[in-house]
PDB file of C-alpha atoms and ligand atoms in Angstrom:
ATOM      1  CA  MET A 596      72.207-104.329 -11.750  1.00  0.00           C
ATOM      2  CA  GLN A 597      70.786-100.880 -12.498  1.00  0.00           C
ATOM      3  CA  SER A 598      71.641-100.045 -16.119  1.00  0.00           C
ATOM      4  CA  GLN A 599      69.266 -97.221 -17.135  1.00  0.00           C
ATOM      5  CA  PHE A 600      70.794 -93.763 -16.723  1.00  0.00           C
ATOM      6  CA  GLU A 601      70.553 -90.366 -18.405  1.00  0.00           C
ATOM      7  CA  THR A 602      74.283 -89.614 -18.559  1.00  0.00           C
ATOM      8  CA  LEU A 603      75.828 -93.090 -18.422  1.00  0.00           C
ATOM      9  CA  LEU A 604      75.716 -95.996 -20.843  1.00  0.00           C
ATOM     10  CA  VAL A 605      76.086 -99.383 -19.200  1.00  0.00           C
ATOM     11  CA  GLU A 606      76.733-102.428 -21.340  1.00  0.00           C
ATOM     12  CA  LEU A 607      77.099-105.908 -19.908  1.00  0.00           C
ATOM     13  CA  ASP A 608      79.563-108.126 -21.749  1.00  0.00           C
ATOM     14  CA  GLY A 609      79.279-111.371 -19.784  1.00  0.00           C
ATOM     15  CA  PRO A 610      80.929-110.713 -16.401  1.00  0.00           C
ATOM     16  CA  VAL A 611      82.331-107.335 -17.542  1.00  0.00           C
ATOM     17  CA  ALA A 612      80.393-104.073 -17.222  1.00  0.00           C
ATOM     18  CA  VAL A 613      81.456-101.367 -19.680  1.00  0.00           C
ATOM     19  CA  VAL A 614      80.429 -97.939 -18.399  1.00  0.00           C
ATOM     20  CA  THR A 615      80.574 -94.920 -20.708  1.00  0.00           C
ATOM     21  CA  ILE A 616      80.151 -91.382 -19.457  1.00  0.00           C
ATOM     22  CA  ASN A 617      77.890 -89.945 -22.097  1.00  0.00           C
ATOM     23  CA  ARG A 618      77.919 -86.143 -22.365  1.00  0.00           C
ATOM     24  CA  PRO A 619      80.158 -85.816 -25.429  1.00  0.00           C
ATOM     25  CA  LYS A 620      78.984 -82.274 -26.236  1.00  0.00           C
ATOM     26  CA  ALA A 621      80.433 -81.097 -22.906  1.00  0.00           C
ATOM     27  CA  LEU A 622      83.439 -83.448 -23.266  1.00  0.00           C
ATOM     28  CA  ASN A 623      81.780 -85.681 -20.640  1.00  0.00           C
ATOM     29  CA  ALA A 624      82.246 -83.056 -17.893  1.00  0.00           C
ATOM     30  CA  LEU A 625      81.065 -84.150 -14.459  1.00  0.00           C
ATOM     31  CA  ASN A 626      77.988 -82.240 -13.344  1.00  0.00           C
ATOM     32  CA  GLN A 627      75.700 -83.033 -10.412  1.00  0.00           C
ATOM     33  CA  LYS A 628      73.674 -85.494 -12.514  1.00  0.00           C
ATOM     34  CA  VAL A 629      76.689 -87.491 -13.729  1.00  0.00           C
ATOM     35  CA  LEU A 630      78.069 -87.658 -10.191  1.00  0.00           C
ATOM     36  CA  GLU A 631      74.731 -88.781  -8.741  1.00  0.00           C
ATOM     37  CA  GLU A 632      74.403 -91.436 -11.434  1.00  0.00           C
ATOM     38  CA  LEU A 633      77.977 -92.658 -10.895  1.00  0.00           C
ATOM     39  CA  LEU A 634      77.174 -92.953  -7.189  1.00  0.00           C
ATOM     40  CA  ALA A 635      73.997 -94.934  -7.922  1.00  0.00           C
ATOM     41  CA  LEU A 636      75.839 -97.147 -10.390  1.00  0.00           C
ATOM     42  CA  GLY A 637      78.581 -97.826  -7.830  1.00  0.00           C
ATOM     43  CA  ASN A 638      75.991 -98.826  -5.230  1.00  0.00           C
ATOM     44  CA  SER A 639      74.372-101.120  -7.752  1.00  0.00           C
ATOM     45  CA  LEU A 640      77.688-102.714  -8.872  1.00  0.00           C
ATOM     46  CA  ARG A 641      78.670-103.295  -5.253  1.00  0.00           C
ATOM     47  CA  THR A 642      75.762-105.725  -4.901  1.00  0.00           C
ATOM     48  CA  SER A 643      76.101-107.357  -8.347  1.00  0.00           C
ATOM     49  CA  PRO A 644      78.395-110.380  -7.891  1.00  0.00           C
ATOM     50  CA  ALA A 645      77.794-111.467 -11.493  1.00  0.00           C
ATOM     51  CA  VAL A 646      79.829-108.413 -12.553  1.00  0.00           C
ATOM     52  CA  ARG A 647      83.447-109.319 -11.951  1.00  0.00           C
ATOM     53  CA  ALA A 648      85.286-106.413 -13.591  1.00  0.00           C
ATOM     54  CA  VAL A 649      84.396-102.935 -14.839  1.00  0.00           C
ATOM     55  CA  VAL A 650      85.715-100.807 -17.707  1.00  0.00           C
ATOM     56  CA  LEU A 651      85.107 -97.055 -17.505  1.00  0.00           C
ATOM     57  CA  THR A 652      85.449 -94.799 -20.538  1.00  0.00           C
ATOM     58  CA  GLY A 653      84.118 -91.599 -22.129  1.00  0.00           C
ATOM     59  CA  ALA A 654      81.771 -91.152 -25.104  1.00  0.00           C
ATOM     60  CA  GLY A 655      83.161 -89.755 -28.349  1.00  0.00           C
ATOM     61  CA  GLU A 656      86.703 -89.711 -29.648  1.00  0.00           C
ATOM     62  CA  LYS A 657      87.853 -86.541 -27.914  1.00  0.00           C
ATOM     63  CA  ALA A 658      87.500 -86.901 -24.175  1.00  0.00           C
ATOM     64  CA  PHE A 659      87.480 -89.371 -21.333  1.00  0.00           C
ATOM     65  CA  VAL A 660      86.240 -86.605 -19.004  1.00  0.00           C
ATOM     66  CA  ALA A 661      87.395 -82.957 -19.381  1.00  0.00           C
ATOM     67  CA  GLY A 662      86.821 -82.195 -15.703  1.00  0.00           C
ATOM     68  CA  ALA A 663      84.146 -81.176 -13.298  1.00  0.00           C
ATOM     69  CA  ASP A 664      81.543 -79.041 -15.067  1.00  0.00           C
ATOM     70  CA  ILE A 665      82.902 -75.487 -15.045  1.00  0.00           C
ATOM     71  CA  ALA A 666      79.541 -73.978 -16.063  1.00  0.00           C
ATOM     72  CA  ALA A 667      77.913 -75.672 -13.071  1.00  0.00           C
ATOM     73  CA  MET A 668      80.649 -74.492 -10.680  1.00  0.00           C
ATOM     74  CA  ALA A 669      81.123 -70.915 -11.891  1.00  0.00           C
ATOM     75  CA  ALA A 670      78.572 -69.266  -9.564  1.00  0.00           C
ATOM     76  CA  MET A 671      79.042 -71.537  -6.549  1.00  0.00           C
ATOM     77  CA  GLN A 672      79.578 -70.123  -3.070  1.00  0.00           C
ATOM     78  CA  PRO A 673      81.856 -71.969  -0.593  1.00  0.00           C
ATOM     79  CA  ALA A 674      79.077 -74.019   1.064  1.00  0.00           C
ATOM     80  CA  GLU A 675      77.775 -75.230  -2.282  1.00  0.00           C
ATOM     81  CA  ALA A 676      81.327 -75.980  -3.471  1.00  0.00           C
ATOM     82  CA  LEU A 677      81.874 -78.056  -0.322  1.00  0.00           C
ATOM     83  CA  GLY A 678      78.729 -80.065  -1.048  1.00  0.00           C
ATOM     84  CA  PHE A 679      79.874 -80.577  -4.664  1.00  0.00           C
ATOM     85  CA  ALA A 680      83.344 -81.718  -3.532  1.00  0.00           C
ATOM     86  CA  GLU A 681      81.800 -84.040  -0.924  1.00  0.00           C
ATOM     87  CA  LEU A 682      79.641 -85.625  -3.625  1.00  0.00           C
ATOM     88  CA  GLY A 683      82.692 -85.975  -5.907  1.00  0.00           C
ATOM     89  CA  HIS A 684      84.686 -87.593  -3.107  1.00  0.00           C
ATOM     90  CA  ARG A 685      81.848 -90.025  -2.363  1.00  0.00           C
ATOM     91  CA  VAL A 686      81.854 -91.038  -6.038  1.00  0.00           C
ATOM     92  CA  MET A 687      85.644 -91.513  -6.186  1.00  0.00           C
ATOM     93  CA  ASP A 688      85.835 -93.354  -2.832  1.00  0.00           C
ATOM     94  CA  GLY A 689      82.874 -95.519  -3.874  1.00  0.00           C
ATOM     95  CA  LEU A 690      84.529 -96.442  -7.161  1.00  0.00           C
ATOM     96  CA  GLU A 691      87.867 -97.161  -5.525  1.00  0.00           C
ATOM     97  CA  SER A 692      86.272 -99.398  -2.891  1.00  0.00           C
ATOM     98  CA  LEU A 693      84.137-101.436  -5.313  1.00  0.00           C
ATOM     99  CA  PRO A 694      84.770-105.144  -4.843  1.00  0.00           C
ATOM    100  CA  GLN A 695      85.326-105.456  -8.606  1.00  0.00           C
ATOM    101  CA  PRO A 696      88.539-104.180 -10.230  1.00  0.00           C
ATOM    102  CA  VAL A 697      87.930-101.115 -12.410  1.00  0.00           C
ATOM    103  CA  ILE A 698      89.937-100.298 -15.536  1.00  0.00           C
ATOM    104  CA  ALA A 699      89.909 -96.733 -16.884  1.00  0.00           C
ATOM    105  CA  ALA A 700      90.125 -96.695 -20.681  1.00  0.00           C
ATOM    106  CA  VAL A 701      91.293 -93.090 -21.078  1.00  0.00           C
ATOM    107  CA  ASN A 702      90.257 -92.256 -24.627  1.00  0.00           C
ATOM    108  CA  GLY A 703      91.072 -88.523 -24.745  1.00  0.00           C
ATOM    109  CA  PHE A 704      91.199 -85.581 -22.332  1.00  0.00           C
ATOM    110  CA  ALA A 705      91.399 -86.627 -18.667  1.00  0.00           C
ATOM    111  CA  LEU A 706      91.631 -83.239 -16.997  1.00  0.00           C
ATOM    112  CA  GLY A 707      90.795 -82.094 -13.479  1.00  0.00           C
ATOM    113  CA  GLY A 708      87.902 -84.215 -12.219  1.00  0.00           C
ATOM    114  CA  GLY A 709      88.490 -86.489 -15.236  1.00  0.00           C
ATOM    115  CA  LEU A 710      91.977 -87.409 -14.088  1.00  0.00           C
ATOM    116  CA  GLU A 711      90.644 -87.700 -10.537  1.00  0.00           C
ATOM    117  CA  LEU A 712      88.035 -90.167 -11.798  1.00  0.00           C
ATOM    118  CA  ALA A 713      90.649 -92.177 -13.718  1.00  0.00           C
ATOM    119  CA  MET A 714      92.866 -92.303 -10.627  1.00  0.00           C
ATOM    120  CA  ALA A 715      89.993 -93.737  -8.570  1.00  0.00           C
ATOM    121  CA  CYS A 716      90.163 -96.744 -10.936  1.00  0.00           C
ATOM    122  CA  ASP A 717      92.650 -99.544 -10.313  1.00  0.00           C
ATOM    123  CA  ILE A 718      94.338 -99.710 -13.712  1.00  0.00           C
ATOM    124  CA  LEU A 719      94.684 -96.943 -16.317  1.00  0.00           C
ATOM    125  CA  LEU A 720      95.115 -97.674 -20.031  1.00  0.00           C
ATOM    126  CA  ALA A 721      95.341 -94.732 -22.443  1.00  0.00           C
ATOM    127  CA  SER A 722      94.898 -93.993 -26.121  1.00  0.00           C
ATOM    128  CA  GLU A 723      97.731 -92.249 -27.973  1.00  0.00           C
ATOM    129  CA  SER A 724      95.405 -89.239 -28.154  1.00  0.00           C
ATOM    130  CA  ALA A 725      94.832 -89.027 -24.386  1.00  0.00           C
ATOM    131  CA  ARG A 726      95.901 -85.886 -22.552  1.00  0.00           C
ATOM    132  CA  PHE A 727      96.195 -85.566 -18.799  1.00  0.00           C
ATOM    133  CA  GLY A 728      96.384 -82.735 -16.293  1.00  0.00           C
ATOM    134  CA  GLN A 729      95.082 -81.016 -13.205  1.00  0.00           C
ATOM    135  CA  PRO A 730      94.451 -77.539 -14.702  1.00  0.00           C
ATOM    136  CA  GLU A 731      92.425 -76.229 -11.741  1.00  0.00           C
ATOM    137  CA  VAL A 732      94.953 -73.554 -10.695  1.00  0.00           C
ATOM    138  CA  SER A 733      94.618 -71.990 -14.139  1.00  0.00           C
ATOM    139  CA  ILE A 734      90.905 -71.352 -13.482  1.00  0.00           C
ATOM    140  CA  GLY A 735      91.265 -70.138  -9.898  1.00  0.00           C
ATOM    141  CA  VAL A 736      90.628 -73.323  -7.980  1.00  0.00           C
ATOM    142  CA  MET A 737      92.368 -76.567  -7.032  1.00  0.00           C
ATOM    143  CA  PRO A 738      91.501 -80.247  -7.348  1.00  0.00           C
ATOM    144  CA  GLY A 739      88.326 -80.996  -5.407  1.00  0.00           C
ATOM    145  CA  PHE A 740      87.707 -84.688  -6.093  1.00  0.00           C
ATOM    146  CA  GLY A 741      90.893 -86.152  -4.574  1.00  0.00           C
ATOM    147  CA  GLY A 742      93.548 -85.169  -7.147  1.00  0.00           C
ATOM    148  CA  SER A 743      95.903 -83.556  -4.634  1.00  0.00           C
ATOM    149  CA  GLN A 744      95.908 -86.826  -2.662  1.00  0.00           C
ATOM    150  CA  ARG A 745      95.730 -89.559  -5.288  1.00  0.00           C
ATOM    151  CA  LEU A 746      98.206 -88.064  -7.786  1.00  0.00           C
ATOM    152  CA  PRO A 747     101.201 -88.125  -5.393  1.00  0.00           C
ATOM    153  CA  ARG A 748     100.276 -91.733  -4.563  1.00  0.00           C
ATOM    154  CA  ARG A 749     100.409 -92.627  -8.282  1.00  0.00           C
ATOM    155  CA  VAL A 750     103.508 -90.703  -9.438  1.00  0.00           C
ATOM    156  CA  SER A 751     106.482 -89.219  -7.580  1.00  0.00           C
ATOM    157  CA  PHE A 752     105.850 -86.337  -5.163  1.00  0.00           C
ATOM    158  CA  GLY A 753     107.892 -84.011  -7.371  1.00  0.00           C
ATOM    159  CA  ALA A 754     106.029 -84.976 -10.535  1.00  0.00           C
ATOM    160  CA  ALA A 755     102.699 -84.511  -8.733  1.00  0.00           C
ATOM    161  CA  ALA A 756     103.825 -81.126  -7.428  1.00  0.00           C
ATOM    162  CA  GLU A 757     104.706 -79.925 -10.934  1.00  0.00           C
ATOM    163  CA  ILE A 758     101.454 -81.203 -12.453  1.00  0.00           C
ATOM    164  CA  LEU A 759      99.278 -79.754  -9.673  1.00  0.00           C
ATOM    165  CA  LEU A 760     101.059 -76.408  -9.331  1.00  0.00           C
ATOM    166  CA  SER A 761     101.732 -75.640 -13.007  1.00  0.00           C
ATOM    167  CA  GLY A 762      98.304 -76.682 -14.257  1.00  0.00           C
ATOM    168  CA  ASP A 763     100.002 -77.868 -17.467  1.00  0.00           C
ATOM    169  CA  SER A 764      98.558 -80.809 -19.357  1.00  0.00           C
ATOM    170  CA  PHE A 765     100.717 -83.608 -20.754  1.00  0.00           C
ATOM    171  CA  PRO A 766     100.400 -86.345 -23.379  1.00  0.00           C
ATOM    172  CA  ALA A 767      99.907 -90.082 -22.973  1.00  0.00           C
ATOM    173  CA  ALA A 768     103.605 -90.827 -23.564  1.00  0.00           C
ATOM    174  CA  GLU A 769     104.479 -88.677 -20.532  1.00  0.00           C
ATOM    175  CA  ALA A 770     101.735 -90.369 -18.452  1.00  0.00           C
ATOM    176  CA  LEU A 771     103.364 -93.701 -19.369  1.00  0.00           C
ATOM    177  CA  ARG A 772     106.832 -92.429 -18.407  1.00  0.00           C
ATOM    178  CA  LEU A 773     105.455 -91.265 -15.041  1.00  0.00           C
ATOM    179  CA  GLY A 774     103.810 -94.639 -14.397  1.00  0.00           C
ATOM    180  CA  LEU A 775     100.346 -93.071 -14.295  1.00  0.00           C
ATOM    181  CA  VAL A 776      99.104 -95.353 -17.084  1.00  0.00           C
ATOM    182  CA  ASN A 777     100.112 -98.952 -17.758  1.00  0.00           C
ATOM    183  CA  ARG A 778      99.874 -98.907 -21.563  1.00  0.00           C
ATOM    184  CA  VAL A 779      99.348 -96.493 -24.443  1.00  0.00           C
ATOM    185  CA  LEU A 780      97.428 -97.872 -27.409  1.00  0.00           C
ATOM    186  CA  PRO A 781      96.024 -96.664 -30.730  1.00  0.00           C
ATOM    187  CA  LEU A 782      92.510 -95.347 -30.021  1.00  0.00           C
ATOM    188  CA  ALA A 783      90.894 -98.205 -31.980  1.00  0.00           C
ATOM    189  CA  ASP A 784      92.657-100.779 -29.797  1.00  0.00           C
ATOM    190  CA  LEU A 785      91.978 -99.138 -26.436  1.00  0.00           C
ATOM    191  CA  LEU A 786      88.514-100.468 -25.590  1.00  0.00           C
ATOM    192  CA  PRO A 787      89.172-103.982 -26.969  1.00  0.00           C
ATOM    193  CA  GLU A 788      92.388-104.145 -24.928  1.00  0.00           C
ATOM    194  CA  ALA A 789      90.656-102.844 -21.768  1.00  0.00           C
ATOM    195  CA  LYS A 790      87.864-105.406 -22.222  1.00  0.00           C
ATOM    196  CA  LYS A 791      90.398-108.182 -22.828  1.00  0.00           C
ATOM    197  CA  LEU A 792      92.166-107.355 -19.565  1.00  0.00           C
ATOM    198  CA  ALA A 793      88.807-107.098 -17.741  1.00  0.00           C
ATOM    199  CA  HIS A 794      87.779-110.526 -19.060  1.00  0.00           C
ATOM    200  CA  LYS A 795      91.099-112.008 -17.972  1.00  0.00           C
ATOM    201  CA  ILE A 796      90.589-110.619 -14.443  1.00  0.00           C
ATOM    202  CA  ALA A 797      86.978-111.869 -14.494  1.00  0.00           C
ATOM    203  CA  SER A 798      88.212-115.381 -15.339  1.00  0.00           C
ATOM    204  CA  ARG A 799      90.255-115.590 -12.118  1.00  0.00           C
ATOM    205  CA  ALA A 800      88.829-116.771  -8.770  1.00  0.00           C
ATOM    206  CA  PRO A 801      86.407-113.915  -7.936  1.00  0.00           C
ATOM    207  CA  VAL A 802      86.816-113.813  -4.154  1.00  0.00           C
ATOM    208  CA  ALA A 803      90.596-114.049  -4.519  1.00  0.00           C
ATOM    209  CA  VAL A 804      90.522-111.105  -6.942  1.00  0.00           C
ATOM    210  CA  GLN A 805      88.359-109.048  -4.567  1.00  0.00           C
ATOM    211  CA  LYS A 806      90.563-109.713  -1.574  1.00  0.00           C
ATOM    212  CA  THR A 807      93.690-108.961  -3.605  1.00  0.00           C
ATOM    213  CA  LYS A 808      92.179-105.583  -4.555  1.00  0.00           C
ATOM    214  CA  GLN A 809      91.393-104.968  -0.883  1.00  0.00           C
ATOM    215  CA  ALA A 810      94.987-105.782   0.144  1.00  0.00           C
ATOM    216  CA  LEU A 811      96.391-103.649  -2.683  1.00  0.00           C
ATOM    217  CA  HIS A 812      94.469-100.608  -1.459  1.00  0.00           C
ATOM    218  CA  ALA A 813      95.407-101.335   2.165  1.00  0.00           C
ATOM    219  CA  SER A 814      99.041-100.886   1.051  1.00  0.00           C
ATOM    220  CA  ARG A 815      98.384 -97.174   0.574  1.00  0.00           C
ATOM    221  CA  GLN A 816      96.495 -96.543   3.779  1.00  0.00           C
ATOM    222  CA  GLY A 817      98.658 -97.453   6.753  1.00  0.00           C
ATOM    223  CA  PRO A 818     102.032 -98.720   7.899  1.00  0.00           C
ATOM    224  CA  LEU A 819     103.549-101.871   6.347  1.00  0.00           C
ATOM    225  CA  SER A 820     102.852-103.914   9.489  1.00  0.00           C
ATOM    226  CA  GLU A 821      99.101-103.153   9.248  1.00  0.00           C
ATOM    227  CA  GLY A 822      99.016-103.906   5.519  1.00  0.00           C
ATOM    228  CA  ASN A 823     100.818-107.202   6.110  1.00  0.00           C
ATOM    229  CA  ALA A 824      98.367-108.102   8.903  1.00  0.00           C
ATOM    230  CA  THR A 825      95.484-107.370   6.511  1.00  0.00           C
ATOM    231  CA  GLU A 826      97.123-109.549   3.860  1.00  0.00           C
ATOM    232  CA  ARG A 827      97.599-112.493   6.239  1.00  0.00           C
ATOM    233  CA  GLN A 828      93.952-112.349   7.312  1.00  0.00           C
ATOM    234  CA  LEU A 829      92.611-112.086   3.748  1.00  0.00           C
ATOM    235  CA  PHE A 830      94.915-114.914   2.602  1.00  0.00           C
ATOM    236  CA  SER A 831      93.641-117.201   5.327  1.00  0.00           C
ATOM    237  CA  ASP A 832      89.992-116.217   4.652  1.00  0.00           C
ATOM    238  CA  LEU A 833      90.388-117.574   1.116  1.00  0.00           C
ATOM    239  CA  PHE A 834      91.006-121.059   2.471  1.00  0.00           C
ATOM    240  CA  ALA A 835      87.338-121.118   3.496  1.00  0.00           C
ATOM    241  CA  THR A 836      86.258-120.753  -0.149  1.00  0.00           C
ATOM    242  CA  ALA A 837      85.289-123.501  -2.563  1.00  0.00           C
ATOM    243  CA  ASP A 838      87.295-121.688  -5.239  1.00  0.00           C
ATOM    244  CA  GLN A 839      90.542-122.178  -3.291  1.00  0.00           C
ATOM    245  CA  LYS A 840      89.884-125.933  -3.220  1.00  0.00           C
ATOM    246  CA  GLU A 841      88.918-125.887  -6.900  1.00  0.00           C
ATOM    247  CA  GLY A 842      91.892-123.761  -8.023  1.00  0.00           C
ATOM    248  CA  MET A 843      94.493-125.882  -6.249  1.00  0.00           C
ATOM    249  CA  THR A 844      92.841-129.225  -7.102  1.00  0.00           C
ATOM    250  CA  ALA A 845      92.578-128.208 -10.753  1.00  0.00           C
ATOM    251  CA  PHE A 846      96.266-127.292 -10.762  1.00  0.00           C
ATOM    252  CA  LEU A 847      97.237-130.649  -9.258  1.00  0.00           C
ATOM    253  CA  GLN A 848      94.947-132.503 -11.680  1.00  0.00           C
ATOM    254  CA  LYS A 849      96.406-130.516 -14.609  1.00  0.00           C
ATOM    255  CA  ARG A 850      93.001-129.192 -15.766  1.00  0.00           C
ATOM    256  CA  PRO A 851      91.533-125.669 -16.023  1.00  0.00           C
ATOM    257  CA  PRO A 852      89.602-124.526 -12.915  1.00  0.00           C
ATOM    258  CA  THR A 853      85.881-123.776 -12.871  1.00  0.00           C
ATOM    259  CA  TYR A 854      85.175-120.998 -10.399  1.00  0.00           C
ATOM    260  CA  THR A 855      81.799-120.323  -8.799  1.00  0.00           C
ATOM    261  CA  GLY A 856      82.675-117.248  -6.763  1.00  0.00           C
ATOM    262  CA  GLN A 857      81.995-119.200  -3.550  1.00  0.00           C
TER     263      GLN A 857
HETATM  264  N1  CAA B1064      83.120 -78.172 -17.942  1.00  0.00           N
HETATM  265  C1  CAA B1064      82.085 -77.747 -18.698  1.00  0.00           C
HETATM  266  N2  CAA B1064      82.121 -77.743 -20.038  1.00  0.00           N
HETATM  267  C2  CAA B1064      83.259 -78.168 -20.632  1.00  0.00           C
HETATM  268  C3  CAA B1064      84.371 -78.594 -19.896  1.00  0.00           C
HETATM  269  C4  CAA B1064      84.267 -78.604 -18.467  1.00  0.00           C
HETATM  270  N3  CAA B1064      85.254 -79.044 -17.683  1.00  0.00           N
HETATM  271  N4  CAA B1064      85.351 -78.933 -20.753  1.00  0.00           N
HETATM  272  C5  CAA B1064      84.867 -78.712 -21.996  1.00  0.00           C
HETATM  273  N5  CAA B1064      83.603 -78.245 -21.926  1.00  0.00           N
HETATM  274  C6  CAA B1064      82.713 -77.868 -23.033  1.00  0.00           C
HETATM  275  C7  CAA B1064      83.140 -76.552 -23.645  1.00  0.00           C
HETATM  276  O1  CAA B1064      82.631 -75.470 -22.888  1.00  0.00           O
HETATM  277  C8  CAA B1064      82.528 -76.659 -25.023  1.00  0.00           C
HETATM  278  O2  CAA B1064      81.144 -76.372 -24.931  1.00  0.00           O
HETATM  279  P1  CAA B1064      80.428 -75.494 -26.100  1.00  0.00           P
HETATM  280  O3  CAA B1064      80.587 -76.312 -27.335  1.00  0.00           O
HETATM  281  O4  CAA B1064      79.013 -75.418 -25.603  1.00  0.00           O
HETATM  282  O5  CAA B1064      81.162 -74.200 -26.147  1.00  0.00           O
HETATM  283  C9  CAA B1064      82.664 -78.140 -25.351  1.00  0.00           C
HETATM  284  O6  CAA B1064      82.855 -78.805 -24.094  1.00  0.00           O
HETATM  285  C10 CAA B1064      83.864 -78.447 -26.209  1.00  0.00           C
HETATM  286  O7  CAA B1064      85.014 -77.899 -25.591  1.00  0.00           O
HETATM  287  P2  CAA B1064      86.012 -76.889 -26.328  1.00  0.00           P
HETATM  288  O8  CAA B1064      85.322 -76.143 -27.406  1.00  0.00           O
HETATM  289  O9  CAA B1064      86.717 -76.106 -25.265  1.00  0.00           O
HETATM  290  O10 CAA B1064      87.009 -77.948 -26.988  1.00  0.00           O
HETATM  291  P3  CAA B1064      88.549 -77.701 -27.363  1.00  0.00           P
HETATM  292  O11 CAA B1064      88.949 -78.892 -28.169  1.00  0.00           O
HETATM  293  O12 CAA B1064      88.778 -76.362 -27.911  1.00  0.00           O
HETATM  294  O13 CAA B1064      89.300 -77.787 -25.935  1.00  0.00           O
HETATM  295  C11 CAA B1064      89.788 -78.672 -23.767  1.00  0.00           C
HETATM  296  C12 CAA B1064      89.293 -78.969 -25.193  1.00  0.00           C
HETATM  297  C13 CAA B1064      91.287 -78.304 -23.812  1.00  0.00           C
HETATM  298  C14 CAA B1064      89.607 -79.959 -22.952  1.00  0.00           C
HETATM  299  C15 CAA B1064      88.975 -77.510 -23.164  1.00  0.00           C
HETATM  300  O14 CAA B1064      87.597 -77.798 -23.332  1.00  0.00           O
HETATM  301  C16 CAA B1064      89.225 -77.267 -21.718  1.00  0.00           C
HETATM  302  O15 CAA B1064      90.248 -76.696 -21.340  1.00  0.00           O
HETATM  303  N6  CAA B1064      88.281 -77.710 -20.827  1.00  0.00           N
HETATM  304  C17 CAA B1064      88.335 -77.444 -19.425  1.00  0.00           C
HETATM  305  C18 CAA B1064      89.375 -78.319 -18.749  1.00  0.00           C
HETATM  306  C19 CAA B1064      89.444 -78.010 -17.258  1.00  0.00           C
HETATM  307  O16 CAA B1064      89.814 -76.923 -16.859  1.00  0.00           O
HETATM  308  N7  CAA B1064      89.092 -78.999 -16.414  1.00  0.00           N
HETATM  309  C20 CAA B1064      89.139 -78.857 -14.981  1.00  0.00           C
HETATM  310  C21 CAA B1064      87.817 -78.388 -14.472  1.00  0.00           C
HETATM  311  S1  CAA B1064      87.869 -77.926 -12.776  1.00  0.00           S
HETATM  312  C22 CAA B1064      87.763 -79.387 -11.910  1.00  0.00           C
HETATM  313  O17 CAA B1064      87.722 -80.469 -12.470  1.00  0.00           O
HETATM  314  C23 CAA B1064      87.703 -79.217 -10.423  1.00  0.00           C
HETATM  315  C24 CAA B1064      87.732 -80.452  -9.630  1.00  0.00           C
HETATM  316  O18 CAA B1064      88.753 -81.077  -9.454  1.00  0.00           O
HETATM  317  C25 CAA B1064      86.542 -80.913  -8.965  1.00  0.00           C
END
């Protein structure tokens, strides 16, 4: 797996990759370079079966990601802004469609493109200090990396409307109440807890985990009948894996399973 980047730190902890966006002086804002590197990392993770779960976080104690880089966007004309948004969307779609589950450890500000990035992850955990929002309308724009589409799929339509249209930010406790994040933890516990969850996921049958993620995302894309058809097919596919035989045999023999990812 590619692990050398200018703006990302990638640490391998057994089957778990911990990715840190590393521009703390700009509160980890997403510029062209960060987006290109996230895209490259996604492509590399996609073909790294030894990595079974990913944790994504931000460098420093202040921010996860404070948004797309405003300095980089300030002078853009529409065509350039379209290219920037297309790149951002490729990054978010790429992250969301990774075979491995991705956990966002939101360790501070997750604003604009930062919240969009967190919402492209499967599971969000937050520190008590985290702050969320889509403040784009307060600087003359709107979400450009999927926020107007993913937020109403994560919280109620009304809550999404208020967040998107007011531009107000809100604390972790409110994100928990809205169901945007699964847990709120003291900052010191956030990364250990995210890694613990990632390791638990990585200990499960890898192909079963991947197909479950695929079915989960299918639930948001089409009618129930299509999602159920996808589920039936993926379920039956698993019966061609060695890990299905191992998991069920181990259960019946009352011993822990040993999965190979086959
Ligand atoms: N882009 C570029 N630089 C940013 C940034 C961003 N999104 N957010 C923070 N920074 C920079 C600041 O300019 C500052 O740099 P200097 O030290 O060189 O002046 C540094 O990070 C520290 O920030 P502050 O001094 O502002 O820190 P603060 O604690 O006073 O405030 C904050 C923190 C409330 C997060 C504030 O920085 C802020 O409001 N940031 C912008 C948030 C925002 O509007 N995000 C949405 C961007 S638009 C977008 O994301 C569009 C899209 O969907 C694609």
